[in-house]
GROMACS .gro file of C-alpha atoms in nm:
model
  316
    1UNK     CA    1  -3.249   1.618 -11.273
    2UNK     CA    2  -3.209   1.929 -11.465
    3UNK     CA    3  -3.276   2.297 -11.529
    4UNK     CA    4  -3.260   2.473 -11.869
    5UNK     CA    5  -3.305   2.850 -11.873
    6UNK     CA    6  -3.346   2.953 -12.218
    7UNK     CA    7  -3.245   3.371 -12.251
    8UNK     CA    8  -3.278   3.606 -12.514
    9UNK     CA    9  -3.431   3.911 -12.677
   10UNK     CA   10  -3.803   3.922 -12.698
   11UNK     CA   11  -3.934   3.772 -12.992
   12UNK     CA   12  -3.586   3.619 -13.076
   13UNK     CA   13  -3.749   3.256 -13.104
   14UNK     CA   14  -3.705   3.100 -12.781
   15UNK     CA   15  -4.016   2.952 -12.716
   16UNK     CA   16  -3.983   2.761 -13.054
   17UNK     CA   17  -3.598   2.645 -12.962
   18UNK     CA   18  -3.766   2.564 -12.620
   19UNK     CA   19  -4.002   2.333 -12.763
   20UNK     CA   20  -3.775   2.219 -13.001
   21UNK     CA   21  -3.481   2.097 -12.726
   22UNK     CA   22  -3.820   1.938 -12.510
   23UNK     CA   23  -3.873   1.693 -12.820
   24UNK     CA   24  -3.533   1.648 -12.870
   25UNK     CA   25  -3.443   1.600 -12.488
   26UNK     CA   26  -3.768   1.357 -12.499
   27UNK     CA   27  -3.743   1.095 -12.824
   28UNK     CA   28  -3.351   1.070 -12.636
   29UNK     CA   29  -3.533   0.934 -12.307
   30UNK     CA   30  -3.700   0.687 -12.500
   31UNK     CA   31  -3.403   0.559 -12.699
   32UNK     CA   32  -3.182   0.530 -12.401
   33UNK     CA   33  -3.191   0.270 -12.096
   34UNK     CA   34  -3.260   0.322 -11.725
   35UNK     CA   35  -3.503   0.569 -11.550
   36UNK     CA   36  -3.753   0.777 -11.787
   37UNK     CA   37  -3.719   1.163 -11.717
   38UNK     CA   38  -3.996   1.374 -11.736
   39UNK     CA   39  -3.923   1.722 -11.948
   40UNK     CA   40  -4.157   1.985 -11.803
   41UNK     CA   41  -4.177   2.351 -11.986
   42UNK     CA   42  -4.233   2.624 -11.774
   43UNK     CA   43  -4.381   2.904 -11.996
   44UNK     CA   44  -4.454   3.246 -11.979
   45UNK     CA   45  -4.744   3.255 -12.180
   46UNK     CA   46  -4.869   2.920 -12.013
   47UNK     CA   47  -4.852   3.084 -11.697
   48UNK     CA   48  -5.082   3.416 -11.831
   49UNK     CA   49  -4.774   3.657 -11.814
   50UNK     CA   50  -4.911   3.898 -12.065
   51UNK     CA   51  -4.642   4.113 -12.237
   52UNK     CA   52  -4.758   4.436 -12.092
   53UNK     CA   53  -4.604   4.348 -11.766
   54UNK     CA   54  -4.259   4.411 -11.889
   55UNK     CA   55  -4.415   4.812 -11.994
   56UNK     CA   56  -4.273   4.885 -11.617
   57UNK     CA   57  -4.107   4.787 -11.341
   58UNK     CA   58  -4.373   4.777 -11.080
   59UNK     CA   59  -4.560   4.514 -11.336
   60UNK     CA   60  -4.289   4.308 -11.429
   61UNK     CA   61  -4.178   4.242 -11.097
   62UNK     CA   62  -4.486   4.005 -10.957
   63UNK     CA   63  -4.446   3.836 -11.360
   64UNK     CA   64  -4.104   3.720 -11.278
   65UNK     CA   65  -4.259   3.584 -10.893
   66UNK     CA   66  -4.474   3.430 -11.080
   67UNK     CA   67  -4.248   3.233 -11.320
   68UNK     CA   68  -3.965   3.140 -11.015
   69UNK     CA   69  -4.230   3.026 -10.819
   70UNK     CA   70  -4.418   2.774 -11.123
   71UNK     CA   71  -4.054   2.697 -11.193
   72UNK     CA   72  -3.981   2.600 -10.835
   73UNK     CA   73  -4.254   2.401 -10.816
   74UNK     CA   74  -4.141   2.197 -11.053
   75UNK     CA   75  -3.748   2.145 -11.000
   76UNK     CA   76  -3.695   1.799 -10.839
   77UNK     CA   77  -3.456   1.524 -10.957
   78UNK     CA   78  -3.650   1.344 -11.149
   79UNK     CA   79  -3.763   1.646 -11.366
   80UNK     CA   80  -3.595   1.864 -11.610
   81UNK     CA   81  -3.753   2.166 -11.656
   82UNK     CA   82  -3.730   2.412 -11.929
   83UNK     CA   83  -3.795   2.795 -11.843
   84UNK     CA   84  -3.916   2.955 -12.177
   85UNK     CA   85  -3.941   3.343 -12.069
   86UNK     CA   86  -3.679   3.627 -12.187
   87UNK     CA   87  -3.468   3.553 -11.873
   88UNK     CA   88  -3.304   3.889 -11.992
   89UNK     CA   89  -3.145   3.994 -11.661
   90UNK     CA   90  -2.859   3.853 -11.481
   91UNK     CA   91  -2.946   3.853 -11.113
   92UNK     CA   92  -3.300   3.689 -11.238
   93UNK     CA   93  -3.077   3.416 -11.385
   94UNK     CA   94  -2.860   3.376 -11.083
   95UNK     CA   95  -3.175   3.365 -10.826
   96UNK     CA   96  -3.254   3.049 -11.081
   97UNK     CA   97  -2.899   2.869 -11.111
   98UNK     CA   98  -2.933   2.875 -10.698
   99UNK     CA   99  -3.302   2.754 -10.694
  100UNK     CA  100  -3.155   2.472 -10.909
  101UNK     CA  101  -2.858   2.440 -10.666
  102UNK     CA  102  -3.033   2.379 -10.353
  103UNK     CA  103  -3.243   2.108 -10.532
  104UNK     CA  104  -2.920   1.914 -10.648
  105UNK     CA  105  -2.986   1.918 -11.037
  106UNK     CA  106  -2.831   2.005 -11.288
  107UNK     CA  107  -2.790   2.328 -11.466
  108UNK     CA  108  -2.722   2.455 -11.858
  109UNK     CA  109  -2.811   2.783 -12.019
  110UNK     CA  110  -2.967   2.806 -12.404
  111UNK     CA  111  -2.895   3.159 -12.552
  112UNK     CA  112  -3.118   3.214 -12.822
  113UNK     CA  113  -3.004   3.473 -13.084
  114UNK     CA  114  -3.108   3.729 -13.291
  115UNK     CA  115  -3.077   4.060 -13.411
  116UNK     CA  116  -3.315   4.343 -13.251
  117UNK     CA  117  -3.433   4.413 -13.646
  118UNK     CA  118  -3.533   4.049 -13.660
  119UNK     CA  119  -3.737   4.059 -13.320
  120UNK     CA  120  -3.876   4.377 -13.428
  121UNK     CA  121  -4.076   4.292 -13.742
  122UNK     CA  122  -4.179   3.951 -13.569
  123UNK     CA  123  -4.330   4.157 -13.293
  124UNK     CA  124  -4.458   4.363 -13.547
  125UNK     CA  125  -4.642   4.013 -13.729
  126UNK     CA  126  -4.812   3.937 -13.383
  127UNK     CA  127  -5.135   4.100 -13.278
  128UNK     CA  128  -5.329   4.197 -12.941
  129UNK     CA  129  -5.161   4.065 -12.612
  130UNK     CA  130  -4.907   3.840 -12.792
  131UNK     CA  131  -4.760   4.186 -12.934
  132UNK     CA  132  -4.506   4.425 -12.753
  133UNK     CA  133  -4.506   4.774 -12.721
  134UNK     CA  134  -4.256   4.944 -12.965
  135UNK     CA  135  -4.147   5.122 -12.658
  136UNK     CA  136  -4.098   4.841 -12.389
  137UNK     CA  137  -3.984   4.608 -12.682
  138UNK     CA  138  -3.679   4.895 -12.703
  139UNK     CA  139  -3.660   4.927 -12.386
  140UNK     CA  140  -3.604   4.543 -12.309
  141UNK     CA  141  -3.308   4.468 -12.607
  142UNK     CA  142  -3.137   4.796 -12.456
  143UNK     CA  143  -3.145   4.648 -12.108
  144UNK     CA  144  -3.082   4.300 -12.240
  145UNK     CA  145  -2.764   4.110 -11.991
  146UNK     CA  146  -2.625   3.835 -12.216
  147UNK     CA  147  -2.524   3.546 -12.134
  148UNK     CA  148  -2.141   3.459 -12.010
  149UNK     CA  149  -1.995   3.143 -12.033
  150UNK     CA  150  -1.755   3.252 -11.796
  151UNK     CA  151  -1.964   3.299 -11.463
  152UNK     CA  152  -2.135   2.979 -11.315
  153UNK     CA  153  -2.492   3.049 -11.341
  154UNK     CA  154  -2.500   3.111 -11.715
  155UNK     CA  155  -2.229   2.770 -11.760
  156UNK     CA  156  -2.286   2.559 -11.950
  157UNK     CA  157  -2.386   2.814 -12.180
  158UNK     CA  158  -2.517   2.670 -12.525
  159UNK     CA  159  -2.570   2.962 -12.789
  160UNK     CA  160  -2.853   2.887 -13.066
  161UNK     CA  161  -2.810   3.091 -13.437
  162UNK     CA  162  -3.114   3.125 -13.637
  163UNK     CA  163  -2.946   2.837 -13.845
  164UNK     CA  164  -2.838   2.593 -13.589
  165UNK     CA  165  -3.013   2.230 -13.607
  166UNK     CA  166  -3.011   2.062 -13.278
  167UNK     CA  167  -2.939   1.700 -13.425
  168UNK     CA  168  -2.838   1.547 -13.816
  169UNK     CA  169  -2.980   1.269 -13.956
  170UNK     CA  170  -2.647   1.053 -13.880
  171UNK     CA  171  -2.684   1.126 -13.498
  172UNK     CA  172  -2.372   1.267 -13.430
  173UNK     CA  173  -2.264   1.296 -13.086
  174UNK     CA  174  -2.141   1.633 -13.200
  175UNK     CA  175  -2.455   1.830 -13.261
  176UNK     CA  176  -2.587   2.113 -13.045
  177UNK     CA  177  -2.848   1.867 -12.895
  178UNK     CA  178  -2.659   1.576 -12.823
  179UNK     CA  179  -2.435   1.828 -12.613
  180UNK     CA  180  -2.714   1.949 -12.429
  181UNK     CA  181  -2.820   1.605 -12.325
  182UNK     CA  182  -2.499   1.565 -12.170
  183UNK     CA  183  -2.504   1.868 -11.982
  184UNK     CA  184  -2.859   1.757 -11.825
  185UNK     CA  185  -2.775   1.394 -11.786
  186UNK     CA  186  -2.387   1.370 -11.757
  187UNK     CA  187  -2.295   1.733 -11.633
  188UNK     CA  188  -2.126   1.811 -11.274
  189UNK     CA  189  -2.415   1.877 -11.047
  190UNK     CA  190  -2.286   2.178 -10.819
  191UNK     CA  191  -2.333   2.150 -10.433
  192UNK     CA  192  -2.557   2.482 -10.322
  193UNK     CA  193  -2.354   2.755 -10.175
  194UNK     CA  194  -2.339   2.852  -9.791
  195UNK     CA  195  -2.626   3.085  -9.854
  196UNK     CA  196  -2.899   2.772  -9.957
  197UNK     CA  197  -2.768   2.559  -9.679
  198UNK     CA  198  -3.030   2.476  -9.408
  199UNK     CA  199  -2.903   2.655  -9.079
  200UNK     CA  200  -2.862   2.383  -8.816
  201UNK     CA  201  -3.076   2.530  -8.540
  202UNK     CA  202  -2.941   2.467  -8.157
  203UNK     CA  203  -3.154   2.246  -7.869
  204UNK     CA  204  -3.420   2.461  -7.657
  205UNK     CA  205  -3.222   2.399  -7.337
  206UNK     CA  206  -2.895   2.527  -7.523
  207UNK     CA  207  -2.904   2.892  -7.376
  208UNK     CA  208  -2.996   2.725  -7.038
  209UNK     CA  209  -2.696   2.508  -7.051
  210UNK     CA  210  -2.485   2.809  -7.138
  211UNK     CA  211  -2.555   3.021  -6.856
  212UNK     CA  212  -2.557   2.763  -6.611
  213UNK     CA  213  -2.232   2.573  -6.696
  214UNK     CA  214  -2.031   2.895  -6.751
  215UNK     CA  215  -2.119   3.049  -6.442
  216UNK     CA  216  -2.052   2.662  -6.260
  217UNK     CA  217  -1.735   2.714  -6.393
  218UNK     CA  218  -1.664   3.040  -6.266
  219UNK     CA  219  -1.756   2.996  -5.946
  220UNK     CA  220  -1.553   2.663  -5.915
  221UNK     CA  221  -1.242   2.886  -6.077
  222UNK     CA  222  -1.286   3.103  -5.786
  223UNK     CA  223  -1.325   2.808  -5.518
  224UNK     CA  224  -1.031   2.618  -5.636
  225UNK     CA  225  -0.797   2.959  -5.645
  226UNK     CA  226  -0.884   3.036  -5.265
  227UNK     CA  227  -0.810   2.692  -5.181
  228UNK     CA  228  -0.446   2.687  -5.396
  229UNK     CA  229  -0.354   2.990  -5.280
  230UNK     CA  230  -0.386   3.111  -5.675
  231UNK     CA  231  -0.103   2.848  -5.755
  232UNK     CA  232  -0.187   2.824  -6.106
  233UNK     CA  233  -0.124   2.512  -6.359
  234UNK     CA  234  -0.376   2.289  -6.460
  235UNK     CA  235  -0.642   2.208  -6.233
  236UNK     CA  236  -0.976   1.984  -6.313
  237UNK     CA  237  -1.320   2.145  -6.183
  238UNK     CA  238  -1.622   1.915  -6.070
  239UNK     CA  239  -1.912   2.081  -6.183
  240UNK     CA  240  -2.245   1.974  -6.095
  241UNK     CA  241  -2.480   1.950  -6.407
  242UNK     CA  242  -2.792   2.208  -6.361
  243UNK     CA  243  -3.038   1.977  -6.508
  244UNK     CA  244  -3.053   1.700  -6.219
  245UNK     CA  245  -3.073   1.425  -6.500
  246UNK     CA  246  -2.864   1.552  -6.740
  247UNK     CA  247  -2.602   1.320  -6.878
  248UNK     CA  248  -2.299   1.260  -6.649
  249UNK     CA  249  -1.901   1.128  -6.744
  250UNK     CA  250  -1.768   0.857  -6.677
  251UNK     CA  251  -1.582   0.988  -6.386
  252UNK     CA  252  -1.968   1.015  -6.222
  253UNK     CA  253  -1.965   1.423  -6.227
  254UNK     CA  254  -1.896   1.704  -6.555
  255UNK     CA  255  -1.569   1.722  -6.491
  256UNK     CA  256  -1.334   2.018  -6.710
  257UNK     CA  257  -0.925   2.025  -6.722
  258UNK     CA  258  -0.833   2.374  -6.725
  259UNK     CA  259  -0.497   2.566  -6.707
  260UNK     CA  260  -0.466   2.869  -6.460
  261UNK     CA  261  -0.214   3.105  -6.481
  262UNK     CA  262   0.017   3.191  -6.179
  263UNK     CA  263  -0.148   3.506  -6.063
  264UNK     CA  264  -0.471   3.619  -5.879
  265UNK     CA  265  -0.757   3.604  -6.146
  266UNK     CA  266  -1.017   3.843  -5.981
  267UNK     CA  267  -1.379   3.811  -5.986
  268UNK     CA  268  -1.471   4.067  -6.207
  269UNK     CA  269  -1.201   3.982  -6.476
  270UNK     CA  270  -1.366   3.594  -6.507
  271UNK     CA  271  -1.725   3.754  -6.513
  272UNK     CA  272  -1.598   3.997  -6.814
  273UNK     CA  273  -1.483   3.715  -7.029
  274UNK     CA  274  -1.770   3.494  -6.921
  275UNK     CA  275  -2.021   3.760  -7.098
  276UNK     CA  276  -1.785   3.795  -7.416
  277UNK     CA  277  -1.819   3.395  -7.460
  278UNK     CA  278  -2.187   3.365  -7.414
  279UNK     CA  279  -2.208   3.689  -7.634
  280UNK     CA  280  -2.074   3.502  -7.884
  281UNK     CA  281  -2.267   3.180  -7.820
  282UNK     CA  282  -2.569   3.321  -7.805
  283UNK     CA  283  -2.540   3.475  -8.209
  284UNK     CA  284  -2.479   3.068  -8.322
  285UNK     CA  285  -2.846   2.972  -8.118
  286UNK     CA  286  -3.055   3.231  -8.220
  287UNK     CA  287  -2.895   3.255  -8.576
  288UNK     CA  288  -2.798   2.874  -8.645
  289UNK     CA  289  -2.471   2.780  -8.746
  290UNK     CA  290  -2.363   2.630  -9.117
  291UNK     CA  291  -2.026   2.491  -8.920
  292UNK     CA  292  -1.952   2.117  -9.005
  293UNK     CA  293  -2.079   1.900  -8.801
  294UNK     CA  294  -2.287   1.974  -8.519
  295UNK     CA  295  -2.229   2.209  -8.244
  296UNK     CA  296  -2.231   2.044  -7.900
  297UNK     CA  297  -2.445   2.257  -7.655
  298UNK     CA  298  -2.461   2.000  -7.384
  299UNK     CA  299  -2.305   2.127  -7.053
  300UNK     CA  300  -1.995   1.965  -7.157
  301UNK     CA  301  -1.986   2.048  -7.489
  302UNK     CA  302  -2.054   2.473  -7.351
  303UNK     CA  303  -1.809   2.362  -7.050
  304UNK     CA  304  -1.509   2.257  -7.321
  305UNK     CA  305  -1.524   2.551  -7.524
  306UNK     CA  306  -1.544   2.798  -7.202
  307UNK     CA  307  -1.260   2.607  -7.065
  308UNK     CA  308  -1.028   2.689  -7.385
  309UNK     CA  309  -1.163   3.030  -7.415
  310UNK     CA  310  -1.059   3.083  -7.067
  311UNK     CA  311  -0.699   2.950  -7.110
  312UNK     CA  312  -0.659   3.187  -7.422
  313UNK     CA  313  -0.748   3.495  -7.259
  314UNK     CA  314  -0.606   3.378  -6.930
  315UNK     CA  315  -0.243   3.371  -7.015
  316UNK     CA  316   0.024   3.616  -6.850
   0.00000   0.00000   0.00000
């Protein structure tokens, strides 16, 4: 349904604004009608990230795999999750916002704030693991990306104070929480980019049907020109399918409408362009194509788009 990526300074408070927008986000699924959402928290600290993995980079880097994986393991429509962790760099909040996109949900950012004198005597308060090292502590409010409002993975972007209620006792629809539980329930869910999109993977007999029908249609180009005298104009080429069973026209034979142009095409010319089209073809079946609709890699389907390519690079 939704994902919430709370971001800020270590030891700014976020794990207590997290919990605090899960209750909130919760007692407002019970008051209102229709389908029950679950709110899931995705912790740091649940998940035994110990602070001393942010100390260097070689550390930190399995933490965060280990947070965008318990996070992705959660995202679904009927769940909205809450990622309580500093979230502190940009490109680790875009890899979320599209994790969120592919799964359809919504998205909203919480920036929790505070001043780096205020995180630095609560870190000073905490003991053993909960505590960060003066040093990495630095190190992470130096290298700290906030939030934007302006680029789409931080938007909507909801910024906390260390004063800022999330409801009043009159329930106005104006409060900090109530516009958070529009953004999660009411918010434009944004399609996922061209990036997230599942590649639409071509038949097994594709290249078959490639080769075959594009060097049919050569050969028949070549036939038919010896026969006209290498006339020209539009001609149609019976082509017999290379799999014995594959599907015919209605005419009883693959049939293709091409026009020649009025000149002697040699052989070697036709073979040239016949490599630079299945060249081409080739890239979309072993890479997949994101092109709308389905690409047809039946004979007629390869025989249709050969047929234009030829005319285009036939003219003159």
């Amino acid at each position: 349904m939704a994902l919430i990526t709370i971001s800020g300074y270590p030891c700014s408070g976020k794990t207590h604004r997290a919990r605090e927008i899960a209750e909130f986000l919760e007692k407002k699924m019970q008051e209102t009608d229709g389908p029950k959402q679950k709110v899931v928290m995705v912790s740091e600290h649940d998940l035994g990230v110990e602070r001393k993995a942010y100390d260097n980079s070689r550390a930190e880097k399995p933490a965060r795999g280990t947070l965008f994986a318990a996070l992705q393991r959660q995202l679904s429509t009927n769940n909205i999750v809450i990622v309580d962790a500093p979230n502190y760099i940009k490109g680790f909040r875009y890899q979320i916002y599209c994790a969120a996109r592919e799964i359809k949900v919504r998205v909203a950012t919480v920036f929790v704030v505070s001043t780096p004198d205020e995180c630095r005597t609560r870190n000073a308060a905490r003991e053993g693991a909960e505590r960060y090292s003066d040093d990495t502590l630095d190190n992470m409010i130096q290298r700290y990306e906030e939030p934007n409002s302006m680029v789409r993975w931080d938007a909507p972007l909801f910024t906390v104070l260390a004063d800022d209620t999330l409801s009043t006792s009159n329930g106005s629809e104006s409060t900090l929480g109530e516009q958070i539980w529009r953004a999660v329930t009411a918010g434009d869910v944004k399609p996922p980019n061209g990036a997230a999109l599942s590649q639409a993977k071509a038949p097994t007999d594709a290249l078959f049907n490639l080769e075959n029908t594009t060097l049919g249609i050569v050969t028949n180009i070549m036939a038919e020109q010896a026969a006209s005298g290498a006339l020209g104009g539009p001609v149609i080429l019976t082509l017999t399918p290379a799999v014995p069973d594959a599907p015919k026209s209605r005419t009883g034979g693959l049939k293709i409408q091409i026009t020649l142009p009025q000149r002697n095409i040699t052989l070697s010319e036709l073979q040239r362009l016949k490599r630079q089209f299945v060249t081409i073809q080739k890239k979309a079946i072993t890479l997949g194509t994101t092109e709308r609709g389905a690409v047809d890699w039946t004979e007629g389907g390869v025989a249709d788009r050969f047929g234009t390519f030829l005319e285009e690079h036939l003219k003159g």
